[in-house]
CSV table of C-alpha atoms and ligand atoms in Angstrom, one decimal:
chain,number,residue,atom,x,y,z
A,233,MET,CA,17.4,22.6,-13.9
A,234,GLN,CA,18.2,18.8,-14.1
A,235,LYS,CA,17.2,17.1,-17.3
A,236,VAL,CA,16.2,13.9,-15.4
A,237,VAL,CA,16.1,12.8,-11.8
A,238,VAL,CA,15.9,9.2,-10.7
A,239,ILE,CA,14.4,8.6,-7.2
A,240,GLY,CA,15.3,5.4,-5.6
A,241,SER,CA,18.3,3.0,-5.4
A,242,GLY,CA,17.2,-0.6,-6.1
A,243,PRO,CA,17.6,-2.5,-9.3
A,244,ALA,CA,14.9,-0.4,-11.1
A,245,ALA,CA,16.5,2.9,-10.2
A,246,TYR,CA,20.1,1.9,-11.1
A,247,THR,CA,19.0,0.3,-14.4
A,248,ALA,CA,16.9,3.3,-15.3
A,249,ALA,CA,19.8,5.6,-14.4
A,250,LEU,CA,22.1,3.6,-16.6
A,251,TYR,CA,19.7,3.8,-19.6
A,252,VAL,CA,19.4,7.7,-19.2
A,253,ALA,CA,23.1,8.1,-18.4
A,254,GLU,CA,23.6,10.2,-21.6
A,255,HIS,CA,21.5,12.9,-19.8
A,256,LYS,CA,23.7,12.9,-16.7
A,257,PRO,CA,20.9,12.0,-14.3
A,258,LEU,CA,20.8,12.9,-10.6
A,259,LEU,CA,19.9,9.9,-8.5
A,260,PHE,CA,18.5,10.3,-5.0
A,261,GLU,CA,19.5,7.1,-3.3
A,262,GLY,CA,17.8,7.8,0.1
A,263,ASP,CA,19.1,8.8,3.5
A,264,TYR,CA,21.1,6.2,5.4
A,265,ASP,CA,18.8,6.7,8.4
A,266,ALA,CA,15.7,6.0,6.4
A,267,GLU,CA,13.8,2.8,7.1
A,268,ILE,CA,15.4,1.3,4.0
A,269,GLY,CA,18.6,3.0,3.1
A,270,PRO,CA,20.5,3.1,-0.2
A,271,GLY,CA,20.3,-0.1,-2.2
A,272,GLY,CA,16.7,-0.8,-1.3
A,273,GLN,CA,15.3,-4.2,-0.2
A,274,LEU,CA,18.0,-6.3,-1.8
A,275,THR,CA,20.4,-5.0,0.7
A,276,THR,CA,18.3,-6.7,3.4
A,277,THR,CA,18.3,-10.1,1.7
A,278,THR,CA,20.9,-12.9,1.5
A,279,ASP,CA,21.2,-15.3,-1.4
A,280,VAL,CA,19.9,-14.3,-4.8
A,281,ASP,CA,20.0,-17.4,-7.0
A,282,ASN,CA,17.7,-16.3,-9.8
A,283,TYR,CA,19.3,-13.2,-11.2
A,284,PRO,CA,20.5,-14.0,-14.7
A,285,GLY,CA,24.2,-13.9,-15.3
A,286,TYR,CA,25.2,-15.4,-11.9
A,287,PRO,CA,25.2,-19.2,-12.4
A,288,ASN,CA,26.5,-19.7,-8.8
A,289,GLY,CA,24.1,-17.1,-7.3
A,290,THR,CA,25.1,-13.9,-5.7
A,291,LYS,CA,24.2,-11.9,-2.5
A,292,GLY,CA,21.7,-9.1,-2.5
A,293,PRO,CA,24.0,-6.4,-1.2
A,294,GLU,CA,26.8,-7.4,-3.7
A,295,LEU,CA,24.4,-7.2,-6.6
A,296,MET,CA,23.3,-3.8,-5.5
A,297,ASP,CA,26.9,-2.6,-5.1
A,298,ALA,CA,27.7,-3.8,-8.6
A,299,MET,CA,24.7,-2.0,-10.1
A,300,ARG,CA,25.5,1.2,-8.2
A,301,ASP,CA,29.2,1.0,-9.4
A,302,GLN,CA,28.1,0.5,-13.0
A,303,ALA,CA,25.7,3.5,-12.8
A,304,GLU,CA,28.4,5.7,-11.2
A,305,GLU,CA,30.9,4.6,-13.8
A,306,ALA,CA,28.4,5.7,-16.5
A,307,GLY,CA,28.3,9.2,-15.1
A,308,VAL,CA,25.2,9.0,-12.9
A,309,ARG,CA,25.5,11.5,-10.0
A,310,MET,CA,24.4,10.1,-6.6
A,311,VAL,CA,22.8,12.1,-3.9
A,312,THR,CA,22.5,10.3,-0.6
A,313,ARG,CA,19.3,12.0,0.4
A,314,SER,CA,15.6,11.0,0.5
A,315,VAL,CA,13.1,13.1,-1.5
A,316,ILE,CA,10.4,14.2,0.9
A,317,LYS,CA,8.2,16.1,-1.6
A,318,LEU,CA,7.6,16.0,-5.3
A,319,GLU,CA,5.5,18.6,-7.1
A,320,LYS,CA,4.7,19.5,-10.7
A,321,ILE,CA,5.2,23.2,-11.3
A,322,GLY,CA,4.1,24.1,-14.9
A,323,ASP,CA,5.9,21.8,-17.2
A,324,THR,CA,8.7,20.9,-14.8
A,325,PHE,CA,9.1,19.2,-11.4
A,326,GLN,CA,10.2,20.4,-8.0
A,327,LEU,CA,11.8,18.0,-5.6
A,328,LYS,CA,12.7,18.7,-2.0
A,329,THR,CA,15.0,16.9,0.4
A,330,LYS,CA,15.3,18.0,4.0
A,331,GLU,CA,18.0,20.5,3.0
A,332,GLN,CA,17.5,21.5,-0.6
A,333,THR,CA,15.1,22.1,-3.5
A,334,TYR,CA,15.8,20.8,-7.0
A,335,GLU,CA,14.2,21.2,-10.3
A,336,ALA,CA,13.9,18.7,-13.1
A,337,ARG,CA,12.3,18.2,-16.5
A,338,ALA,CA,11.5,14.5,-16.1
A,339,ILE,CA,11.3,12.1,-13.2
A,340,ILE,CA,11.9,8.4,-13.0
A,341,LEU,CA,10.3,7.1,-9.8
A,342,ALA,CA,11.7,3.9,-8.4
A,343,THR,CA,11.2,4.2,-4.6
A,344,GLY,CA,10.3,0.5,-4.1
A,345,ALA,CA,8.3,-0.8,-1.3
A,346,ALA,CA,8.9,-1.4,2.5
A,347,ALA,CA,8.1,-4.3,4.7
A,348,LYS,CA,4.7,-4.5,6.2
A,349,ARG,CA,4.2,-4.8,10.0
A,350,LEU,CA,1.5,-6.4,12.2
A,351,TYR,CA,0.1,-3.9,14.7
A,352,VAL,CA,-1.3,-5.9,17.7
A,353,PRO,CA,-0.8,-5.3,21.4
A,354,GLY,CA,2.9,-5.4,22.1
A,355,THR,CA,4.3,-4.9,18.6
A,356,ARG,CA,4.5,-1.1,18.4
A,357,GLU,CA,7.3,1.4,19.0
A,358,GLY,CA,7.7,1.8,22.8
A,359,GLU,CA,6.5,-1.8,23.2
A,360,TYR,CA,8.6,-4.7,21.8
A,361,TRP,CA,9.3,-3.2,18.3
A,362,GLN,CA,13.1,-3.4,17.9
A,363,LYS,CA,13.2,-5.1,21.4
A,364,GLY,CA,12.9,-8.5,19.9
A,365,ILE,CA,10.5,-7.6,17.0
A,366,SER,CA,11.6,-6.6,13.6
A,367,ALA,CA,10.6,-6.9,9.9
A,368,CYS,CA,14.0,-8.0,8.7
A,369,ALA,CA,15.7,-11.1,9.9
A,370,VAL,CA,18.7,-10.6,7.7
A,371,CYS,CA,19.3,-7.1,9.2
A,372,ASP,CA,18.6,-7.9,12.8
A,373,GLY,CA,18.9,-11.7,13.1
A,374,PHE,CA,22.5,-11.8,14.3
A,375,ALA,CA,21.4,-10.7,17.8
A,376,PHE,CA,19.4,-14.0,18.2
A,377,LYS,CA,22.3,-16.5,18.3
A,378,ASP,CA,21.1,-19.8,19.9
A,379,LYS,CA,17.8,-18.2,20.8
A,380,ARG,CA,14.2,-19.2,19.9
A,381,VAL,CA,12.6,-17.0,17.2
A,382,ALA,CA,9.4,-16.9,15.1
A,383,ILE,CA,8.9,-15.8,11.6
A,384,ILE,CA,5.4,-14.8,10.4
A,385,GLY,CA,4.3,-15.3,6.7
A,386,GLY,CA,3.8,-17.9,4.0
A,387,GLY,CA,5.7,-16.3,1.0
A,388,ASP,CA,9.2,-16.5,-0.3
A,389,SER,CA,10.4,-13.8,2.2
A,390,ALA,CA,9.2,-15.9,5.1
A,391,MET,CA,11.0,-19.0,3.7
A,392,GLU,CA,14.2,-17.1,3.2
A,393,GLU,CA,14.1,-15.5,6.6
A,394,ALA,CA,13.3,-18.8,8.4
A,395,LEU,CA,16.1,-20.6,6.5
A,396,TYR,CA,18.5,-17.7,7.3
A,397,MET,CA,17.6,-17.8,11.0
A,398,SER,CA,17.9,-21.6,11.2
A,399,LYS,CA,21.6,-21.1,10.9
A,400,ILE,CA,21.7,-18.6,13.8
A,401,ALA,CA,18.9,-19.4,16.2
A,402,SER,CA,18.5,-22.6,18.2
A,403,ARG,CA,14.9,-23.0,17.1
A,404,VAL,CA,12.8,-21.3,14.4
A,405,PHE,CA,9.0,-21.3,14.3
A,406,LEU,CA,7.4,-20.4,11.0
A,407,ILE,CA,3.9,-19.2,11.7
A,408,HIS,CA,1.4,-18.9,8.9
A,409,ARG,CA,-2.3,-17.9,9.0
A,410,ARG,CA,-3.6,-20.7,6.6
A,411,PRO,CA,-2.5,-24.1,5.4
A,412,GLY,CA,-1.5,-23.1,1.9
A,413,PHE,CA,1.7,-21.3,1.1
A,414,ARG,CA,2.6,-18.7,-1.6
A,415,ALA,CA,6.3,-19.6,-1.4
A,416,ARG,CA,8.2,-21.5,-4.1
A,417,GLN,CA,7.8,-25.2,-3.6
A,418,ASP,CA,11.5,-26.0,-3.5
A,419,LYS,CA,12.1,-23.4,-0.7
A,420,LEU,CA,9.1,-24.9,1.2
A,421,GLU,CA,10.6,-28.4,0.9
A,422,GLN,CA,14.0,-27.1,2.0
A,423,LEU,CA,12.3,-25.5,5.0
A,424,LYS,CA,10.4,-28.5,6.0
A,425,GLY,CA,13.6,-30.6,5.8
A,426,THR,CA,15.4,-28.3,8.2
A,427,GLU,CA,15.7,-29.9,11.6
A,428,ASN,CA,15.4,-26.8,13.8
A,429,ILE,CA,12.5,-25.3,11.9
A,430,GLU,CA,8.9,-26.0,13.1
A,431,VAL,CA,5.9,-24.9,11.0
A,432,LEU,CA,2.9,-23.8,13.0
A,433,LEU,CA,-0.4,-23.6,11.1
A,434,PRO,CA,-2.9,-22.0,11.0
A,435,TYR,CA,-2.1,-19.3,13.5
A,436,GLN,CA,-2.4,-15.5,13.6
A,437,LEU,CA,-0.5,-13.3,16.0
A,438,GLU,CA,-2.7,-12.0,18.9
A,439,SER,CA,-0.1,-10.2,21.1
A,440,ALA,CA,3.5,-9.9,22.1
A,441,HIS,CA,4.7,-9.9,25.7
A,442,GLY,CA,7.9,-9.6,27.7
A,443,ASN,CA,9.8,-7.5,30.3
A,444,ASP,CA,12.3,-5.1,28.9
A,445,ARG,CA,12.5,-7.3,25.8
A,446,LEU,CA,10.2,-9.8,24.1
A,447,THR,CA,9.9,-13.2,25.9
A,448,HIS,CA,6.7,-14.7,24.3
A,449,ILE,CA,3.9,-14.2,21.9
A,450,ARG,CA,0.3,-15.3,21.9
A,451,MET,CA,-1.2,-16.8,18.8
A,452,ILE,CA,-4.8,-17.7,17.9
A,453,ASN,CA,-5.6,-20.8,15.9
A,454,SER,CA,-7.4,-19.5,12.7
A,455,ASP,CA,-9.8,-22.5,12.7
A,456,THR,CA,-10.6,-23.1,16.3
A,457,SER,CA,-9.8,-19.7,17.9
A,458,GLU,CA,-7.9,-21.5,20.5
A,459,PRO,CA,-5.0,-19.4,22.0
A,460,ARG,CA,-1.5,-20.7,22.2
A,461,ASP,CA,1.5,-19.1,23.8
A,462,LEU,CA,5.0,-19.5,22.4
A,463,GLU,CA,8.2,-18.6,24.1
A,464,VAL,CA,10.4,-16.7,21.7
A,465,GLU,CA,13.0,-13.9,22.0
A,466,GLY,CA,12.8,-12.9,18.4
A,467,LEU,CA,9.8,-12.2,16.1
A,468,PHE,CA,10.2,-11.3,12.5
A,469,PHE,CA,7.4,-10.2,10.2
A,470,ALA,CA,7.7,-11.4,6.6
A,471,ILE,CA,4.2,-10.6,5.5
A,472,GLY,CA,4.7,-8.6,2.3
A,473,HIS,CA,5.3,-5.0,1.4
A,474,VAL,CA,3.7,-1.5,0.9
A,475,PRO,CA,4.9,0.8,-1.8
A,476,ASN,CA,6.9,3.9,-0.8
A,477,VAL,CA,4.5,6.5,-2.1
A,478,GLY,CA,3.9,8.7,1.0
A,479,PHE,CA,6.0,11.6,-0.2
A,480,LEU,CA,4.0,11.8,-3.4
A,481,ASP,CA,1.0,13.2,-1.5
A,482,GLY,CA,-1.5,11.8,-4.0
A,483,LEU,CA,0.3,13.4,-7.0
A,484,LEU,CA,0.0,10.1,-9.1
A,485,GLU,CA,-2.9,7.9,-9.8
A,486,GLN,CA,-2.6,4.6,-7.8
A,487,GLU,CA,-4.0,1.1,-8.1
A,488,ASN,CA,-4.1,-1.1,-4.9
A,489,GLY,CA,-1.9,1.6,-3.4
A,490,TYR,CA,0.8,1.1,-6.0
A,491,VAL,CA,1.6,3.8,-8.7
A,492,LYS,CA,-0.5,3.1,-11.8
A,493,THR,CA,1.6,2.8,-14.9
A,494,LYS,CA,0.9,2.6,-18.6
A,495,PRO,CA,2.7,0.0,-20.8
A,496,ASP,CA,5.5,2.5,-21.5
A,497,MET,CA,5.9,3.0,-17.7
A,498,GLY,CA,4.4,6.5,-17.9
A,499,THR,CA,2.2,7.5,-15.0
A,500,SER,CA,-0.9,9.7,-14.8
A,501,VAL,CA,1.4,12.8,-14.8
A,502,ASN,CA,3.2,13.5,-18.1
A,503,GLY,CA,7.0,13.5,-17.5
A,504,ILE,CA,6.9,11.1,-14.5
A,505,PHE,CA,7.8,7.5,-15.2
A,506,ALA,CA,7.6,4.8,-12.6
A,507,CYS,CA,9.3,1.4,-12.4
A,508,GLY,CA,10.1,-1.4,-9.9
A,509,ASP,CA,8.2,-2.3,-6.8
A,510,VAL,CA,6.6,1.1,-6.4
A,511,GLN,CA,4.3,0.2,-9.3
A,512,ASP,CA,4.5,-3.6,-9.3
A,513,TYR,CA,2.4,-5.7,-6.9
A,514,ARG,CA,2.5,-8.9,-9.0
A,515,PHE,CA,6.1,-9.9,-9.8
A,516,ARG,CA,8.4,-7.9,-7.5
A,517,GLN,CA,11.6,-9.6,-8.5
A,518,ALA,CA,15.0,-8.0,-8.9
A,519,VAL,CA,15.0,-8.8,-12.6
A,520,THR,CA,11.5,-7.5,-13.3
A,521,ALA,CA,12.4,-4.3,-11.4
A,522,ALA,CA,15.5,-3.9,-13.5
A,523,SER,CA,13.7,-4.5,-16.8
A,524,SER,CA,10.9,-2.1,-15.9
A,525,GLY,CA,13.7,0.4,-15.0
A,526,CYS,CA,15.0,0.0,-18.5
A,527,MET,CA,11.6,0.5,-20.1
A,528,ALA,CA,10.9,3.6,-18.0
A,529,ALA,CA,14.3,5.1,-19.0
A,530,LEU,CA,13.8,4.4,-22.7
A,531,SER,CA,10.4,6.1,-22.6
A,532,CYS,CA,11.8,9.0,-20.6
A,533,VAL,CA,14.6,9.5,-23.2
A,534,LYS,CA,11.9,9.6,-25.9
A,535,TYR,CA,9.9,12.2,-23.8
A,536,LEU,CA,13.0,14.3,-23.3
A,537,SER,CA,13.8,14.3,-27.1
A,538,LYS,CA,10.4,15.8,-27.8
A,539,LEU,CA,11.0,18.6,-25.3
A,540,ASP,CA,14.3,19.7,-27.0
B,121,NDP,P1,4.0,-12.3,-0.3
B,121,NDP,O1,3.0,-11.2,-0.6
B,121,NDP,O2,4.4,-13.2,-1.4
B,121,NDP,O3,3.6,-13.1,1.0
B,121,NDP,C1,3.2,-12.5,2.1
B,121,NDP,C2,2.8,-13.6,3.1
B,121,NDP,O4,2.4,-12.9,4.3
B,121,NDP,C3,1.6,-14.4,2.6
B,121,NDP,O5,1.8,-15.7,2.9
B,121,NDP,C4,0.4,-13.8,3.5
B,121,NDP,O6,-0.6,-14.7,3.8
B,121,NDP,C5,1.1,-13.4,4.7
B,121,NDP,N1,0.4,-12.2,5.3
B,121,NDP,C6,0.0,-11.1,4.7
B,121,NDP,N2,-0.6,-10.2,5.6
B,121,NDP,C7,-0.7,-10.9,6.7
B,121,NDP,C8,-1.3,-10.7,8.0
B,121,NDP,N3,-1.9,-9.5,8.2
B,121,NDP,N4,-1.2,-11.6,9.0
B,121,NDP,C9,-0.6,-12.8,8.7
B,121,NDP,N5,0.0,-13.1,7.5
B,121,NDP,C10,0.0,-12.2,6.6
B,121,NDP,O7,5.3,-11.4,0.2
B,121,NDP,P2,6.9,-11.8,0.2
B,121,NDP,O8,7.5,-10.6,0.8
B,121,NDP,O9,7.1,-13.1,0.8
B,121,NDP,O10,7.3,-11.8,-1.3
B,121,NDP,C11,7.0,-10.7,-2.2
B,121,NDP,C12,7.6,-11.0,-3.6
B,121,NDP,O11,9.0,-11.1,-3.5
B,121,NDP,C13,7.1,-12.3,-4.1
B,121,NDP,O12,6.9,-12.1,-5.5
B,121,NDP,C14,8.2,-13.2,-3.9
B,121,NDP,O13,8.3,-14.3,-4.9
B,121,NDP,C15,9.4,-12.3,-4.1
B,121,NDP,N6,10.6,-12.8,-3.3
B,121,NDP,C16,11.5,-13.5,-4.0
B,121,NDP,C17,12.6,-14.1,-3.4
B,121,NDP,C18,13.6,-14.8,-4.2
B,121,NDP,O14,13.3,-15.2,-5.3
B,121,NDP,N7,14.8,-15.1,-3.7
B,121,NDP,C19,12.9,-13.9,-1.9
B,121,NDP,C20,11.8,-13.1,-1.3
B,121,NDP,C21,10.7,-12.6,-2.0
B,121,NDP,P3,-1.6,-15.3,2.7
B,121,NDP,O15,-0.8,-16.3,1.8
B,121,NDP,O16,-2.6,-16.0,3.5
B,121,NDP,O17,-2.1,-14.1,1.9
């Protein structure tokens, strides 16, 4: 019987683990072959310039490595497996990976969120998904050196991916469905000042086409409904995220699809605390994830002390 199990491996998970280290938590960091492997979304990002303590910025993967090292140093035991089922059995919890079953008295859930995809003709598996289409430019962009690529989205991820690809691809088209952007103004200005980036507004993706790989996409003008074809060999979705809650099978109450939490990060099930992007659809920053991990852990420690 584990005292506490942390599920996840982003900033929320590692921070939570650090704050419950006295209870020697087991941390399930995810399978390497999962859609997002250990380290979570920050491992698929480049520059992080707004995490406190790094005046010259840092890189997402480096930040996650540092957090993981610190947690491990504090005695957290890492399991490189994804939890595929979580159930409440009496006053305790049962967790399953593909290979094994575990039991725990308390759970800290920090499974984060995964990139959303657009499902239109041509974008699915067996069509041009991973044959030119991806939801992570930072992971897959290197294959598009000196090629024409498009990024879809109007938030910070889209800006970041477009700027990243502008250093690799010959031409980058940023496609957004409306004239207004959610992205930070400074990033938007930087993007507009980048010579090989062209912003196409207001367009929605209609379909993707090619031969064995993607060769072009068809867009529809959101105002006029006029179609427009664009030759690109790469297409990246940067349209937001969905929380990783599938394995919970409805165990926890949700709000907008995200796990609903109380101010102390408790969930609808006593003994399960949630933190980070799995429960946050508003802020979704590394630092807010880390701080919610701290809050969840402190509440969990209090919960455990009442059980003893
Ligand atoms: P956002 O939710 O901020 O933006 C998603 C974008 O995708 C929106 O512009 C939205 O359009 C568009 N979109 C959504 N669905 C569709 C669709 N079906 N078809 C076409 N377009 C669609 O997500 P992000 O991933 O960009 O950012 C998430 C959070 O992470 C934010 O809080 C952001 O600040 C943060 N972040 C921070 C970074 C940093 O600080 N370095 C880097 C990256 C992200 P519309 O605007 O019309 O709704």
